XYZ file of C-alpha atoms in Angstrom:
370
model
C -25.008 -27.795 -20.380
C -23.345 -27.874 -23.798
C -23.343 -24.958 -26.207
C -25.941 -24.856 -28.964
C -24.614 -25.759 -32.411
C -24.620 -22.154 -33.661
C -22.757 -20.995 -30.557
C -20.243 -23.815 -30.900
C -19.634 -22.788 -34.510
C -19.104 -19.148 -33.448
C -16.616 -20.238 -30.796
C -14.679 -22.271 -33.377
C -14.691 -19.287 -35.744
C -13.229 -17.127 -32.985
C -10.498 -19.657 -32.227
C -9.580 -19.949 -35.911
C -9.272 -16.139 -36.163
C -6.055 -16.245 -34.147
C -7.258 -13.615 -31.695
C -6.369 -13.868 -28.014
C -9.196 -15.645 -26.204
C -11.101 -13.168 -24.034
C -11.119 -12.991 -20.274
C -13.559 -11.368 -17.867
C -12.360 -8.109 -16.295
C -14.771 -7.264 -13.488
C -14.872 -3.815 -11.912
C -16.428 -4.736 -8.554
C -16.980 -1.203 -7.232
C -15.996 2.423 -7.747
C -15.211 3.292 -4.130
C -11.662 3.381 -2.771
C -10.056 4.215 0.563
C -7.036 5.793 -1.142
C -6.829 9.048 -3.094
C -4.102 8.561 -5.702
C -3.134 11.810 -7.411
C -3.739 10.395 -10.907
C -7.118 8.807 -10.109
C -8.966 10.607 -7.270
C -12.262 8.704 -7.540
C -13.719 10.643 -4.626
C -13.630 13.811 -6.738
C -16.349 12.385 -8.982
C -19.777 13.895 -8.189
C -21.507 10.479 -8.246
C -18.740 8.627 -6.364
C -20.098 5.197 -5.449
C -23.704 6.198 -6.112
C -24.199 3.950 -9.132
C -22.615 0.775 -7.795
C -25.766 -1.320 -8.155
C -23.519 -4.312 -7.860
C -24.022 -7.834 -9.098
C -24.600 -10.493 -6.450
C -22.423 -13.526 -5.754
C -24.933 -15.896 -7.434
C -24.954 -13.642 -10.512
C -21.155 -13.698 -10.694
C -21.254 -17.492 -10.373
C -23.721 -17.891 -13.255
C -21.791 -15.502 -15.508
C -18.579 -17.417 -14.773
C -20.184 -20.813 -15.471
C -21.463 -19.553 -18.809
C -18.095 -18.003 -19.657
C -16.450 -21.334 -18.894
C -18.577 -23.003 -21.568
C -17.222 -20.428 -24.012
C -13.655 -21.379 -23.187
C -12.919 -18.427 -20.889
C -10.230 -19.427 -18.395
C -9.496 -16.177 -16.619
C -11.327 -13.597 -14.506
C -9.819 -10.486 -12.971
C -11.323 -8.265 -10.262
C -10.516 -4.587 -9.778
C -12.193 -1.403 -8.584
C -12.120 1.132 -6.952
C -10.700 -1.080 -4.261
C -12.361 -4.497 -4.605
C -11.477 -5.618 -1.071
C -13.906 -3.023 0.328
C -16.798 -5.220 -0.807
C -18.159 -7.169 2.139
C -18.731 -10.196 -0.098
C -15.314 -10.125 -1.805
C -14.357 -13.653 -0.729
C -17.682 -14.927 -2.030
C -17.134 -13.166 -5.347
C -13.653 -14.686 -5.736
C -14.966 -18.122 -4.808
C -17.900 -17.921 -7.211
C -15.624 -16.995 -10.122
C -13.165 -19.791 -9.300
C -15.909 -22.386 -9.031
C -17.732 -21.091 -12.090
C -14.721 -21.177 -14.422
C -13.556 -24.486 -12.958
C -10.239 -26.061 -12.093
C -7.125 -24.557 -13.608
C -8.672 -21.139 -14.234
C -6.742 -17.972 -13.453
C -8.473 -15.773 -10.881
C -6.817 -12.449 -10.151
C -7.343 -9.211 -8.271
C -5.834 -5.722 -8.229
C -5.522 -4.083 -4.802
C -3.393 -1.656 -2.813
C -2.670 -4.540 -0.433
C -3.648 -2.785 2.804
C -6.577 -5.098 3.445
C -9.317 -4.316 5.927
C -9.600 -6.338 9.147
C -10.600 -9.957 8.556
C -9.031 -10.236 5.093
C -5.687 -11.810 4.261
C -3.767 -13.117 1.282
C -4.228 -16.615 2.677
C -7.996 -16.127 2.781
C -8.049 -14.987 -0.841
C -5.907 -17.940 -1.902
C -8.220 -20.354 -0.105
C -11.189 -18.753 -1.885
C -9.561 -19.473 -5.257
C -7.308 -16.500 -6.068
C -4.309 -17.545 -8.200
C -2.569 -14.221 -8.807
C -2.433 -10.786 -7.226
C -1.649 -7.365 -8.725
C -0.575 -4.908 -6.029
C -0.294 -1.130 -6.425
C 2.977 0.225 -5.063
C 4.333 3.599 -6.198
C 7.043 4.309 -3.612
C 8.734 2.373 -0.809
C 9.146 5.561 1.225
C 6.114 5.907 3.563
C 5.926 9.699 3.272
C 6.264 9.835 -0.491
C 3.842 6.921 -0.871
C 1.284 8.924 1.114
C 1.885 11.936 -1.155
C 0.969 9.765 -4.141
C -1.765 7.542 -2.708
C -3.224 9.633 0.107
C -2.604 6.959 2.726
C -1.639 3.379 3.324
C 1.622 1.725 4.270
C 3.980 0.418 1.557
C 5.513 -2.023 4.059
C 2.101 -3.673 4.514
C 1.863 -4.005 0.742
C 5.343 -5.562 0.650
C 4.272 -8.023 3.340
C 1.327 -8.972 1.124
C 3.720 -9.501 -1.811
C 5.884 -11.853 0.211
C 2.929 -13.759 1.666
C 1.414 -14.220 -1.793
C 4.694 -15.574 -3.167
C 5.027 -17.938 -0.200
C 1.544 -19.287 -0.933
C 2.416 -19.905 -4.583
C 0.459 -17.011 -6.095
C 1.802 -15.132 -9.100
C 2.437 -11.474 -8.240
C 2.597 -8.338 -10.357
C 3.380 -4.907 -8.903
C 1.757 -1.897 -10.563
C 3.745 1.354 -10.404
C 2.632 4.509 -12.239
C 5.484 6.525 -13.736
C 5.605 10.223 -12.790
C 8.563 12.490 -13.408
C 8.619 13.815 -9.824
C 8.638 10.260 -8.483
C 10.632 8.423 -11.126
C 13.393 7.428 -8.696
C 10.711 5.996 -6.405
C 9.479 3.918 -9.350
C 13.003 2.658 -10.008
C 13.322 1.613 -6.360
C 10.048 -0.280 -6.640
C 11.247 -1.889 -9.881
C 14.435 -3.038 -8.162
C 12.344 -5.356 -5.976
C 12.466 -7.735 -8.933
C 16.189 -8.256 -8.318
C 15.454 -10.616 -5.441
C 11.727 -11.339 -5.701
C 10.103 -13.398 -8.501
C 7.592 -10.666 -9.320
C 6.686 -8.805 -12.507
C 6.941 -5.058 -11.853
C 4.816 -3.085 -14.336
C 5.922 0.495 -14.959
C 2.768 2.198 -16.199
C 2.747 5.396 -18.245
C 0.591 8.211 -16.941
C -2.504 8.761 -19.118
C -3.893 12.175 -20.013
C -7.359 11.383 -18.704
C -9.435 12.183 -15.641
C -7.645 13.994 -12.780
C -4.261 13.216 -14.384
C -4.961 15.853 -17.055
C -3.929 18.608 -14.642
C -0.519 17.048 -14.029
C 0.136 15.288 -17.340
C 2.342 17.893 -19.041
C 4.643 18.178 -16.038
C 4.642 14.557 -14.883
C 4.431 12.373 -18.000
C 7.587 10.381 -18.719
C 7.451 7.956 -21.671
C 8.616 4.370 -21.812
C 11.436 5.173 -24.242
C 12.991 7.688 -21.835
C 12.688 5.290 -18.905
C 14.293 2.482 -20.900
C 17.208 4.797 -21.677
C 17.608 5.703 -18.001
C 17.604 1.999 -17.094
C 19.779 0.895 -20.005
C 22.314 -0.728 -17.662
C 19.587 -3.010 -16.359
C 18.301 -3.963 -19.784
C 21.584 -4.613 -21.579
C 21.521 -8.316 -22.354
C 18.151 -8.765 -20.642
C 15.948 -11.547 -21.958
C 12.306 -11.073 -22.861
C 9.853 -13.013 -20.716
C 7.113 -14.840 -22.599
C 3.527 -14.621 -21.466
C 3.630 -18.323 -20.692
C 6.620 -17.611 -18.478
C 4.742 -14.870 -16.651
C 1.965 -17.301 -15.859
C -0.687 -14.668 -16.577
C -1.437 -12.729 -19.731
C -0.559 -9.046 -19.808
C -0.612 -6.354 -22.501
C 2.897 -5.283 -21.486
C 6.256 -6.579 -22.622
C 8.576 -7.824 -19.898
C 12.372 -7.992 -19.648
C 14.360 -9.975 -17.095
C 17.797 -8.473 -16.388
C 20.557 -11.040 -16.059
C 20.664 -12.552 -12.582
C 17.322 -11.069 -11.483
C 14.614 -13.207 -9.907
C 11.788 -11.221 -11.496
C 11.067 -9.014 -14.480
C 10.188 -5.445 -15.435
C 7.433 -4.606 -17.888
C 5.927 -1.491 -19.402
C 2.260 -0.617 -19.850
C 2.517 2.298 -22.269
C -0.995 3.224 -23.276
C -0.055 6.868 -23.843
C 2.758 6.191 -26.294
C 1.947 2.734 -27.676
C -1.681 1.656 -28.017
C -2.405 -2.049 -27.618
C -5.941 -2.325 -28.972
C -5.172 -5.055 -31.502
C -3.903 -7.254 -28.678
C -6.724 -6.489 -26.252
C -8.922 -9.360 -25.115
C -10.788 -8.005 -22.109
C -14.513 -8.216 -21.706
C -14.958 -5.386 -19.227
C -17.901 -5.831 -16.837
C -18.981 -2.885 -14.687
C -20.306 -3.170 -11.100
C -23.920 -3.262 -12.324
C -23.208 -5.858 -15.014
C -22.708 -3.867 -18.227
C -20.396 -5.985 -20.417
C -18.119 -4.047 -22.768
C -16.234 -6.102 -25.375
C -14.651 -2.963 -26.801
C -13.867 0.284 -25.011
C -13.621 2.266 -28.229
C -16.959 1.364 -29.829
C -20.184 0.842 -27.961
C -21.197 -2.807 -28.261
C -22.272 -2.862 -24.609
C -24.796 -5.361 -23.325
C -26.604 -5.582 -19.987
C -25.983 -9.013 -18.422
C -28.540 -9.029 -15.532
C -31.594 -9.391 -17.839
C -29.894 -12.387 -19.480
C -29.131 -13.845 -16.046
C -32.819 -13.563 -15.138
C -34.026 -14.936 -18.482
C -31.500 -17.770 -18.646
C -30.116 -16.456 -21.958
C -26.486 -15.739 -21.039
C -25.265 -17.850 -23.963
C -26.947 -15.366 -26.303
C -25.189 -12.529 -24.479
C -21.810 -14.228 -24.903
C -22.565 -14.826 -28.578
C -23.016 -11.042 -28.908
C -19.734 -10.404 -27.072
C -17.709 -12.869 -29.148
C -19.217 -11.525 -32.372
C -18.356 -7.960 -31.352
C -14.744 -8.951 -30.688
C -14.524 -10.765 -34.025
C -15.779 -7.673 -35.846
C -13.390 -5.321 -34.076
C -10.773 -3.585 -36.194
C -7.367 -5.207 -35.757
C -5.234 -2.135 -36.479
C -2.407 -2.164 -33.880
C -2.909 1.503 -32.964
C -6.458 2.102 -34.194
C -5.243 4.440 -36.910
C -3.155 6.428 -34.452
C -5.707 6.706 -31.686
C -6.124 5.036 -28.350
C -9.182 4.341 -26.230
C -10.155 6.241 -23.090
C -10.672 3.750 -20.265
C -11.254 6.041 -17.305
C -15.001 6.449 -16.836
C -15.985 3.314 -18.723
C -14.722 1.064 -15.937
C -17.779 2.072 -14.000
C -21.404 2.975 -14.682
C -21.328 6.763 -14.618
C -20.905 7.409 -18.335
C -23.751 7.043 -20.811
C -22.429 6.160 -24.247
C -24.101 6.857 -27.592
C -24.258 3.748 -29.747
C -21.140 3.175 -31.811
C -19.468 6.475 -30.917
C -15.716 6.230 -30.357
C -13.906 8.410 -27.839
C -10.372 9.188 -29.008
C -7.175 10.124 -27.247
C -4.173 10.780 -29.533
C -1.224 8.462 -29.064
C 2.130 10.127 -28.498
C 4.272 9.305 -31.521
C 7.756 7.831 -31.387
C 9.169 11.221 -32.379
C 7.730 12.623 -29.150
C 9.497 10.059 -26.989
C 6.858 7.357 -27.243
C 7.443 3.678 -26.758
C 6.218 2.128 -30.010
C 9.506 2.520 -31.895
C 11.312 0.726 -29.081
C 8.674 -1.987 -29.010
C 8.859 -2.559 -32.765
C 12.625 -2.880 -32.619
C 12.482 -5.503 -29.873
C 9.190 -7.185 -30.719
C 9.149 -10.852 -29.723
C 7.064 -13.732 -31.013
C 5.074 -14.569 -27.892
C 1.684 -13.171 -28.898
């Protein structure tokens, strides 16, 4: 079914604006079988209680509609998305809905439950995999994540690469574990992976540890200066998947290292996620409430109208690179536990470059691969 004329005109207006085309970022659940020190979802009083999740047919219809609007990517996260019994069906419905050539990704800790495998996900339609890995030492990994085996995650990395999937490794930077992060990052010497070193954010359970454990991108770059001397910047096309980070490939390395620095360098102007919670609340902007419930539009057959709202909201969003010096809070809004007043922003101050933030470094090395 083709778009109505007014929707086609809106889509053209969006394309002419020069903004990054949006993708669908699905939070499939809020439950997790790990207990990472900076996340601790099980500490939330309503843990898992509001996961009135969308069904596979609903995901399929949302994806088909998104495909008509030119969306070519969907990403699944949680919680831990592989705990859903219908996870393979969800992946398959998104791949079929968006059509051939679409990017279908998932974030996981890589210690899959019995019956799941990287091969199974690839056969369902997965094209890239983001794996959480914060230390290669089993004991220290357990200190951070509360369980799991980093070797199993590494096996998943290697299997994914062998099957032709793109792989990113997510590693949260903490001062007490910074050498562990560097060891994880060194995997990119021999493996064609993008390791993302992620700044700790002063939100949720991480608030209690932030002052002691936060280490900014600029300091980490200085510590790894030998790696980055003469390193080339990797374009987003080269990565194969879009990412808000900036990636460097040290000379002779098979992979790259990137930074996600939301505490010291906000990326709102470059954001293009349409966040969709487990129950189907679509959020085109984390900062301002332009949320819309998708299930009623699924039932009424009016999803095109819902996507018109989402595209309009993204067009009307302020394009200031750092939102006037503030950054969004993304912790509770991934899920369904937080009721938001209409239009009310929630602010978290960005750490300035004078405080060791990353923006000054970014501006000095900014490439032209937007």
